[in-house]
Short mmCIF file of C-alpha atoms and ligand atoms in Angstrom, two decimals:
data_model
loop_
_atom_site.label_atom_id
_atom_site.label_comp_id
_atom_site.label_asym_id
_atom_site.label_seq_id
_atom_site.Cartn_x
_atom_site.Cartn_y
_atom_site.Cartn_z
CA MET A 22 -42.72 -84.27 45.95
CA ILE A 23 -43.05 -81.82 42.55
CA LYS A 24 -43.53 -78.52 43.03
CA ASN A 25 -42.29 -75.95 40.63
CA ILE A 26 -43.71 -76.38 37.79
CA SER A 27 -42.16 -74.57 34.34
CA VAL A 28 -44.89 -74.21 31.31
CA ILE A 29 -43.37 -73.03 27.72
CA GLY A 30 -45.40 -71.50 25.54
CA ALA A 31 -48.77 -69.41 27.05
CA GLY A 32 -51.04 -69.49 24.19
CA THR A 33 -54.31 -71.86 24.38
CA MET A 34 -53.05 -74.76 25.94
CA GLY A 35 -49.82 -73.40 28.51
CA ASN A 36 -52.61 -71.38 30.28
CA GLY A 37 -55.20 -73.78 30.68
CA ILE A 38 -51.71 -75.98 32.33
CA ALA A 39 -50.79 -73.43 34.20
CA HIS A 40 -54.69 -72.70 35.50
CA VAL A 41 -54.81 -75.87 36.25
CA PHE A 42 -51.07 -76.37 38.36
CA ALA A 43 -51.57 -73.16 40.21
CA GLN A 44 -55.01 -74.01 41.16
CA ASN A 45 -53.84 -76.82 42.90
CA GLY A 46 -51.30 -74.79 44.90
CA PHE A 47 -48.13 -75.71 42.70
CA ALA A 48 -45.88 -72.75 41.90
CA VAL A 49 -46.02 -71.99 38.28
CA THR A 50 -43.57 -69.64 35.73
CA LEU A 51 -45.20 -69.10 32.61
CA ILE A 52 -42.44 -68.87 30.06
CA ASP A 53 -43.18 -66.69 26.33
CA ILE A 54 -40.94 -65.17 24.38
CA ASN A 55 -42.54 -62.15 24.80
CA GLN A 56 -44.70 -59.99 28.04
CA ALA A 57 -47.49 -60.11 25.23
CA PRO A 58 -48.54 -63.37 24.77
CA LEU A 59 -48.07 -63.68 29.30
CA GLU A 60 -50.87 -61.11 29.86
CA LYS A 61 -53.37 -61.93 27.34
CA ALA A 62 -52.77 -66.02 29.44
CA LEU A 63 -52.96 -64.35 32.35
CA ALA A 64 -56.03 -62.32 31.73
CA THR A 65 -58.01 -65.20 30.30
CA ILE A 66 -56.83 -67.52 33.56
CA GLU A 67 -58.48 -64.60 35.68
CA LYS A 68 -61.52 -64.85 33.29
CA ASN A 69 -61.77 -69.06 33.00
CA LEU A 70 -61.32 -68.82 37.18
CA GLU A 71 -64.03 -66.42 37.79
CA ARG A 72 -65.91 -68.30 35.68
CA GLN A 73 -65.07 -71.51 38.76
CA VAL A 74 -66.13 -69.10 41.27
CA SER A 75 -69.38 -67.80 39.53
CA LYS A 76 -69.91 -71.70 39.13
CA GLU A 77 -69.52 -72.26 42.80
CA LEU A 78 -66.90 -74.37 41.85
CA LEU A 79 -64.29 -72.20 43.28
CA THR A 80 -64.08 -69.46 46.42
CA ALA A 81 -63.02 -66.24 45.64
CA ASP A 82 -60.06 -67.27 48.24
CA GLN A 83 -59.12 -69.94 46.18
CA LYS A 84 -59.19 -68.14 43.21
CA ASN A 85 -56.95 -65.75 44.14
CA ASN A 86 -54.76 -68.14 45.98
CA ALA A 87 -54.70 -69.76 42.45
CA LEU A 88 -53.75 -65.96 40.65
CA LYS A 89 -50.83 -66.21 43.21
CA ASN A 90 -49.20 -69.21 42.84
CA ILE A 91 -47.90 -68.12 38.69
CA SER A 92 -44.98 -66.09 37.98
CA THR A 93 -44.35 -64.88 34.51
CA ASN A 94 -40.66 -64.59 32.36
CA THR A 95 -39.84 -63.86 28.79
CA ASP A 96 -36.14 -65.20 29.86
CA LEU A 97 -36.13 -69.19 29.32
CA ASN A 98 -33.06 -69.83 31.06
CA MET A 99 -34.52 -68.32 34.08
CA GLY A 100 -37.94 -68.96 33.90
CA ILE A 101 -36.54 -72.62 34.38
CA LYS A 102 -33.65 -72.59 36.82
CA ASN A 103 -35.78 -73.71 39.63
CA ALA A 104 -38.09 -76.09 37.97
CA GLU A 105 -39.17 -79.66 38.91
CA LEU A 106 -40.72 -80.55 35.48
CA VAL A 107 -41.11 -78.33 32.40
CA ILE A 108 -44.10 -79.03 30.93
CA GLU A 109 -43.66 -77.19 26.70
CA ALA A 110 -46.32 -75.76 25.26
CA ALA A 111 -44.89 -73.83 22.32
CA THR A 112 -46.02 -73.39 18.77
CA GLU A 113 -46.48 -77.57 16.95
CA ASN A 114 -43.84 -77.60 15.07
CA THR A 115 -40.48 -79.93 15.26
CA GLU A 116 -37.86 -77.20 14.29
CA LEU A 117 -38.83 -75.54 16.89
CA LYS A 118 -39.75 -78.03 19.54
CA LEU A 119 -36.27 -79.36 19.27
CA LYS A 120 -34.55 -75.98 19.36
CA ILE A 121 -36.46 -75.67 23.04
CA PHE A 122 -35.61 -79.04 24.14
CA LYS A 123 -31.40 -78.66 23.46
CA GLN A 124 -32.19 -75.51 25.35
CA ILE A 125 -34.16 -76.81 28.39
CA ASP A 126 -31.93 -79.63 28.73
CA GLU A 127 -29.02 -77.03 29.22
CA ALA A 128 -30.36 -75.47 31.70
CA ALA A 129 -32.88 -76.72 33.53
CA PRO A 130 -31.90 -78.55 36.97
CA LYS A 131 -29.98 -82.09 37.19
CA GLY A 132 -33.58 -84.04 37.94
CA CYS A 133 -35.80 -82.07 36.24
CA ILE A 134 -38.50 -83.91 34.44
CA LEU A 135 -38.98 -82.57 30.47
CA ALA A 136 -42.31 -83.40 29.27
CA THR A 137 -44.19 -81.85 25.77
CA ASN A 138 -47.44 -81.13 25.34
CA THR A 139 -46.89 -82.12 21.91
CA SER A 140 -50.50 -83.23 19.67
CA SER A 141 -48.47 -85.33 17.15
CA ILE A 142 -44.24 -85.06 17.26
CA SER A 143 -42.48 -87.78 18.67
CA ILE A 144 -41.81 -88.22 21.98
CA THR A 145 -38.49 -90.36 21.00
CA LYS A 146 -37.34 -88.08 19.14
CA ILE A 147 -37.38 -84.52 20.70
CA ALA A 148 -36.12 -86.99 24.02
CA ALA A 149 -33.06 -87.44 21.42
CA ILE A 150 -31.55 -84.20 21.16
CA THR A 151 -30.92 -84.21 25.27
CA SER A 152 -28.68 -85.69 27.13
CA ARG A 153 -31.72 -87.03 29.38
CA PRO A 154 -33.51 -88.97 26.79
CA GLU A 155 -34.90 -91.04 30.07
CA MET A 156 -36.73 -88.37 31.78
CA VAL A 157 -38.39 -87.02 28.57
CA ILE A 158 -42.40 -87.86 28.31
CA GLY A 159 -45.27 -86.37 26.46
CA MET A 160 -48.09 -85.25 28.80
CA HIS A 161 -50.93 -84.32 25.90
CA PHE A 162 -53.39 -82.27 27.87
CA MET A 163 -56.76 -81.86 26.39
CA ASN A 164 -58.35 -78.31 25.39
CA PRO A 165 -59.57 -76.94 27.51
CA VAL A 166 -57.59 -77.91 30.41
CA PRO A 167 -59.10 -76.47 33.26
CA VAL A 168 -62.58 -78.83 31.62
CA MET A 169 -61.05 -82.09 30.13
CA LYS A 170 -59.97 -84.95 32.11
CA LEU A 171 -57.84 -86.77 30.12
CA VAL A 172 -53.96 -86.96 29.62
CA GLU A 173 -52.70 -88.87 27.54
CA VAL A 174 -49.52 -89.43 29.12
CA ILE A 175 -46.63 -90.60 26.62
CA ASN A 176 -43.89 -93.05 27.43
CA GLY A 177 -40.75 -92.31 24.35
CA TYR A 178 -38.90 -95.33 23.46
CA ALA A 179 -36.30 -94.02 26.42
CA THR A 180 -38.62 -92.95 29.68
CA ALA A 181 -37.67 -94.07 32.27
CA LYS A 182 -40.16 -96.05 34.42
CA GLU A 183 -39.74 -94.19 37.17
CA VAL A 184 -40.53 -90.76 35.25
CA THR A 185 -43.76 -92.61 33.88
CA ASP A 186 -44.59 -93.25 37.82
CA THR A 187 -44.31 -89.39 38.83
CA ILE A 188 -46.51 -88.37 35.78
CA LEU A 189 -49.11 -90.70 36.62
CA SER A 190 -49.71 -89.37 39.99
CA LEU A 191 -48.82 -86.24 39.21
CA CYS A 192 -51.66 -85.78 36.76
CA LYS A 193 -54.15 -87.53 39.65
CA GLN A 194 -52.98 -84.68 42.15
CA LEU A 195 -54.72 -82.50 39.35
CA GLY A 196 -57.73 -84.01 39.16
CA LYS A 197 -57.44 -85.24 36.50
CA VAL A 198 -57.63 -89.05 34.32
CA PRO A 199 -54.28 -90.44 33.32
CA ALA A 200 -54.31 -93.09 30.56
CA THR A 201 -50.56 -94.24 29.45
CA VAL A 202 -49.58 -94.97 25.73
CA ASN A 203 -46.09 -95.84 23.47
CA ASP A 204 -44.82 -93.15 21.41
CA TYR A 205 -45.96 -94.32 18.03
CA PRO A 206 -47.57 -91.33 15.09
CA GLY A 207 -50.61 -89.71 16.77
CA PHE A 208 -50.23 -91.57 19.54
CA ILE A 209 -53.62 -93.02 20.84
CA ALA A 210 -56.10 -89.91 20.68
CA ASN A 211 -55.27 -88.67 17.26
CA ARG A 212 -54.46 -92.02 15.89
CA ILE A 213 -58.51 -92.70 16.84
CA LEU A 214 -59.78 -89.19 15.89
CA MET A 215 -58.26 -88.08 12.97
CA PRO A 216 -59.01 -90.73 10.81
CA MET A 217 -62.47 -90.46 11.72
CA ILE A 218 -62.88 -86.65 11.23
CA ASN A 219 -60.99 -87.32 7.84
CA GLU A 220 -63.55 -89.90 6.80
CA ALA A 221 -66.09 -87.09 7.72
CA ILE A 222 -64.46 -84.74 5.08
CA TYR A 223 -64.35 -87.73 2.85
CA SER A 224 -67.85 -88.06 2.83
CA LEU A 225 -68.66 -84.90 2.35
CA TYR A 226 -66.13 -84.23 -0.51
CA GLU A 227 -67.71 -87.05 -2.36
CA SER A 228 -71.68 -86.08 -1.55
CA VAL A 229 -72.46 -88.60 0.18
CA ALA A 230 -74.00 -86.31 2.31
CA GLY A 231 -73.97 -82.45 4.10
CA VAL A 232 -72.11 -80.59 6.24
CA GLU A 233 -74.96 -80.58 9.03
CA GLU A 234 -76.47 -84.67 7.91
CA ILE A 235 -72.68 -86.03 8.55
CA ASP A 236 -72.95 -84.30 12.08
CA THR A 237 -76.18 -84.96 12.96
CA VAL A 238 -75.23 -88.66 12.18
CA MET A 239 -72.82 -88.75 14.18
CA LYS A 240 -74.03 -86.78 17.35
CA LEU A 241 -77.35 -88.10 17.52
CA GLY A 242 -75.95 -91.84 16.33
CA MET A 243 -72.91 -92.26 18.45
CA ALA A 244 -73.90 -89.71 21.49
CA HIS A 245 -70.76 -87.89 20.49
CA PRO A 246 -71.29 -84.06 22.08
CA MET A 247 -69.99 -82.35 18.50
CA GLY A 248 -69.62 -83.95 15.14
CA PRO A 249 -66.29 -84.51 13.14
CA LEU A 250 -66.92 -81.41 10.84
CA GLN A 251 -67.50 -79.10 13.71
CA LEU A 252 -64.39 -80.27 16.01
CA ALA A 253 -62.58 -80.18 12.74
CA ASP A 254 -63.16 -76.72 12.72
CA PHE A 255 -62.43 -76.10 16.40
CA ILE A 256 -59.29 -77.96 16.38
CA GLY A 257 -58.07 -75.43 13.62
CA LEU A 258 -58.17 -77.68 9.68
CA ASP A 259 -54.28 -76.31 9.42
CA THR A 260 -53.89 -78.38 12.92
CA CYS A 261 -55.50 -81.73 11.14
CA LEU A 262 -53.87 -81.48 8.24
CA SER A 263 -50.57 -81.17 9.71
CA ILE A 264 -51.48 -84.46 12.37
CA LEU A 265 -52.72 -87.13 9.59
CA ASN A 266 -49.41 -85.93 7.42
CA VAL A 267 -47.64 -86.89 10.79
CA LEU A 268 -49.54 -90.30 10.51
CA HIS A 269 -49.56 -90.54 6.67
CA ASN A 270 -45.33 -90.20 6.81
CA GLY A 271 -45.23 -92.29 9.87
CA PHE A 272 -46.95 -94.93 9.14
CA GLY A 273 -46.69 -94.84 5.28
CA ASN A 274 -49.39 -96.15 4.90
CA PRO A 275 -52.40 -94.90 2.47
CA LYS A 276 -55.28 -94.82 4.40
CA TYR A 277 -54.50 -91.70 6.60
CA ALA A 278 -53.82 -89.26 3.30
CA PRO A 279 -55.72 -86.29 4.11
CA CYS A 280 -58.94 -85.26 2.07
CA PRO A 281 -57.91 -83.35 -0.93
CA LEU A 282 -60.62 -81.14 -0.09
CA LEU A 283 -59.26 -80.07 3.54
CA VAL A 284 -55.82 -79.63 1.33
CA ASN A 285 -57.64 -77.44 -0.82
CA MET A 286 -59.58 -75.46 2.72
CA VAL A 287 -56.26 -75.18 4.14
CA THR A 288 -54.83 -73.62 1.59
CA ALA A 289 -57.39 -71.43 0.98
CA GLY A 290 -56.92 -70.15 4.41
CA LYS A 291 -60.63 -71.65 5.65
CA LEU A 292 -59.10 -73.01 9.14
CA GLY A 293 -62.23 -73.22 10.73
CA VAL A 294 -63.17 -70.74 14.26
CA LYS A 295 -59.69 -69.50 14.03
CA SER A 296 -59.95 -67.87 10.63
CA GLY A 297 -63.98 -67.25 11.50
CA GLU A 298 -64.64 -69.74 8.17
CA GLY A 299 -64.08 -73.77 7.99
CA PHE A 300 -67.30 -76.52 7.24
CA TYR A 301 -69.47 -73.91 9.31
CA THR A 302 -68.55 -69.64 9.42
CA TYR A 303 -68.13 -68.21 12.81
CA SER A 304 -68.60 -64.44 13.91
CA ALA A 305 -69.03 -62.80 17.87
CA SER A 306 -72.26 -61.72 16.53
CA ASN A 307 -73.66 -64.90 15.84
CA LYS A 308 -73.64 -68.05 18.43
CA GLU A 309 -75.77 -70.21 16.14
CA LEU A 310 -73.98 -72.91 13.76
CA VAL A 311 -74.28 -72.12 10.50
CA VAL A 312 -73.08 -74.06 7.49
CA SER A 313 -69.84 -72.32 5.39
CA ASN A 314 -71.74 -71.01 1.78
CA ARG A 315 -69.40 -72.98 0.07
CA PHE A 316 -71.18 -76.18 1.12
CA LYS A 317 -74.81 -74.94 1.11
P1 NAD B 26 -50.88 -71.59 20.61
O1 NAD B 26 -50.02 -71.27 18.68
O2 NAD B 26 -52.05 -70.80 21.30
O3 NAD B 26 -49.52 -71.11 21.73
C1 NAD B 26 -48.57 -71.76 21.70
C2 NAD B 26 -47.73 -70.20 22.23
O4 NAD B 26 -45.86 -70.83 22.39
C3 NAD B 26 -47.15 -68.59 21.98
O5 NAD B 26 -47.50 -68.04 22.44
C4 NAD B 26 -46.20 -68.82 21.30
O6 NAD B 26 -45.53 -67.35 21.61
C5 NAD B 26 -45.60 -69.84 22.68
N1 NAD B 26 -43.96 -69.89 22.06
C6 NAD B 26 -43.43 -70.02 20.11
N2 NAD B 26 -42.13 -69.92 20.42
C7 NAD B 26 -42.28 -70.13 21.98
C8 NAD B 26 -40.31 -70.05 22.48
N3 NAD B 26 -39.52 -70.39 21.29
N4 NAD B 26 -40.42 -70.26 23.35
C9 NAD B 26 -41.65 -69.78 24.42
N5 NAD B 26 -43.07 -70.04 23.97
C10 NAD B 26 -42.80 -69.98 22.61
O7 NAD B 26 -50.55 -72.89 20.90
P2 NAD B 26 -51.80 -74.34 21.23
O8 NAD B 26 -52.92 -74.59 20.54
O9 NAD B 26 -51.58 -73.35 22.83
O10 NAD B 26 -50.59 -75.29 21.37
C11 NAD B 26 -49.84 -75.65 21.55
C12 NAD B 26 -49.13 -77.53 22.13
O11 NAD B 26 -50.32 -78.14 22.54
C13 NAD B 26 -48.99 -77.33 20.83
O12 NAD B 26 -47.62 -78.82 20.93
C14 NAD B 26 -50.12 -78.40 20.20
O13 NAD B 26 -50.23 -79.15 19.12
C15 NAD B 26 -50.87 -78.88 21.59
N6 NAD B 26 -51.67 -79.23 21.23
C16 NAD B 26 -52.99 -78.28 21.24
C17 NAD B 26 -54.44 -78.83 21.12
C18 NAD B 26 -55.07 -77.21 20.75
O14 NAD B 26 -56.25 -77.86 20.86
N7 NAD B 26 -55.10 -76.42 20.94
C19 NAD B 26 -55.16 -79.59 21.94
C20 NAD B 26 -53.81 -80.53 22.80
C21 NAD B 26 -52.35 -80.24 22.29
#
């Protein structure tokens, strides 16, 4: 029975993953390169737990117990020394992840399972850098982690069946719904989502319709809670571009080629919510969705 989890990377996803494990009684060590992201993550987790208390989804005691279950560390080797499962949720960069996995493999206990939350990097490639490829697996949580039910569980080429079974039952213990997929570019979530987003951007680029019209068709016509252009802004246009490049390079099929408008927007630093502008503009003072001047 897994009880000790170490999460590497305390950003958007890492703090959410730590939150759900701690809330479900696991001992979590959250690791990052310095103290600042760890403090920010703890503050975010506390705020999000408090929101659950105010919605009467958790009691104040459950919130306090969850916070007590989390410790932090800036030393990776120390932070994983008792781990039974390590979940890597560091920045999406292949070289960085390979370096981290080499280090985790050397420092983690022998039977420890090594998981990655990568959105697009090959699990098989990450596993191949370790001495235990059969113990390496993808656990692709969705953002925001405490809210979203799905975990895409990705089997690398060498992942052992017992490891997959352990991770599937762990997801259920967290109240999540796992879906098992094999390791090919984009897995399932992004293989289907990103071409849809790219097609929406192509429709705008070719002046088939405006930003609001494209999003309205998909929201009201297909019952999507968010239109594809708004969703792209939320995910980050740089992230969308990088995943499309993974699909394009991985399959060698021109149908995945990123739309030139997406490439231009990323080059110009228009990355969506995180930069304040993408297909829409974002400001702390205005919560309304306003189409960017460029597309009016
Ligand atoms: P983020 O930029 O918010 O956080 C990344 C964190 O990793 C930062 O705090 C950074 O300091 C830390 N980090 C970098 N190098 C490190 C190292 N060597 N050791 C320890 N920590 C290190 O990124 P994110 O959005 O949380 O994404 C993390 C992973 O989750 C990525 O692989 C991404 O593709 C994946 N993912 C993201 C989303 C999303 O919507 N943001 C959804 C699903 C999966």
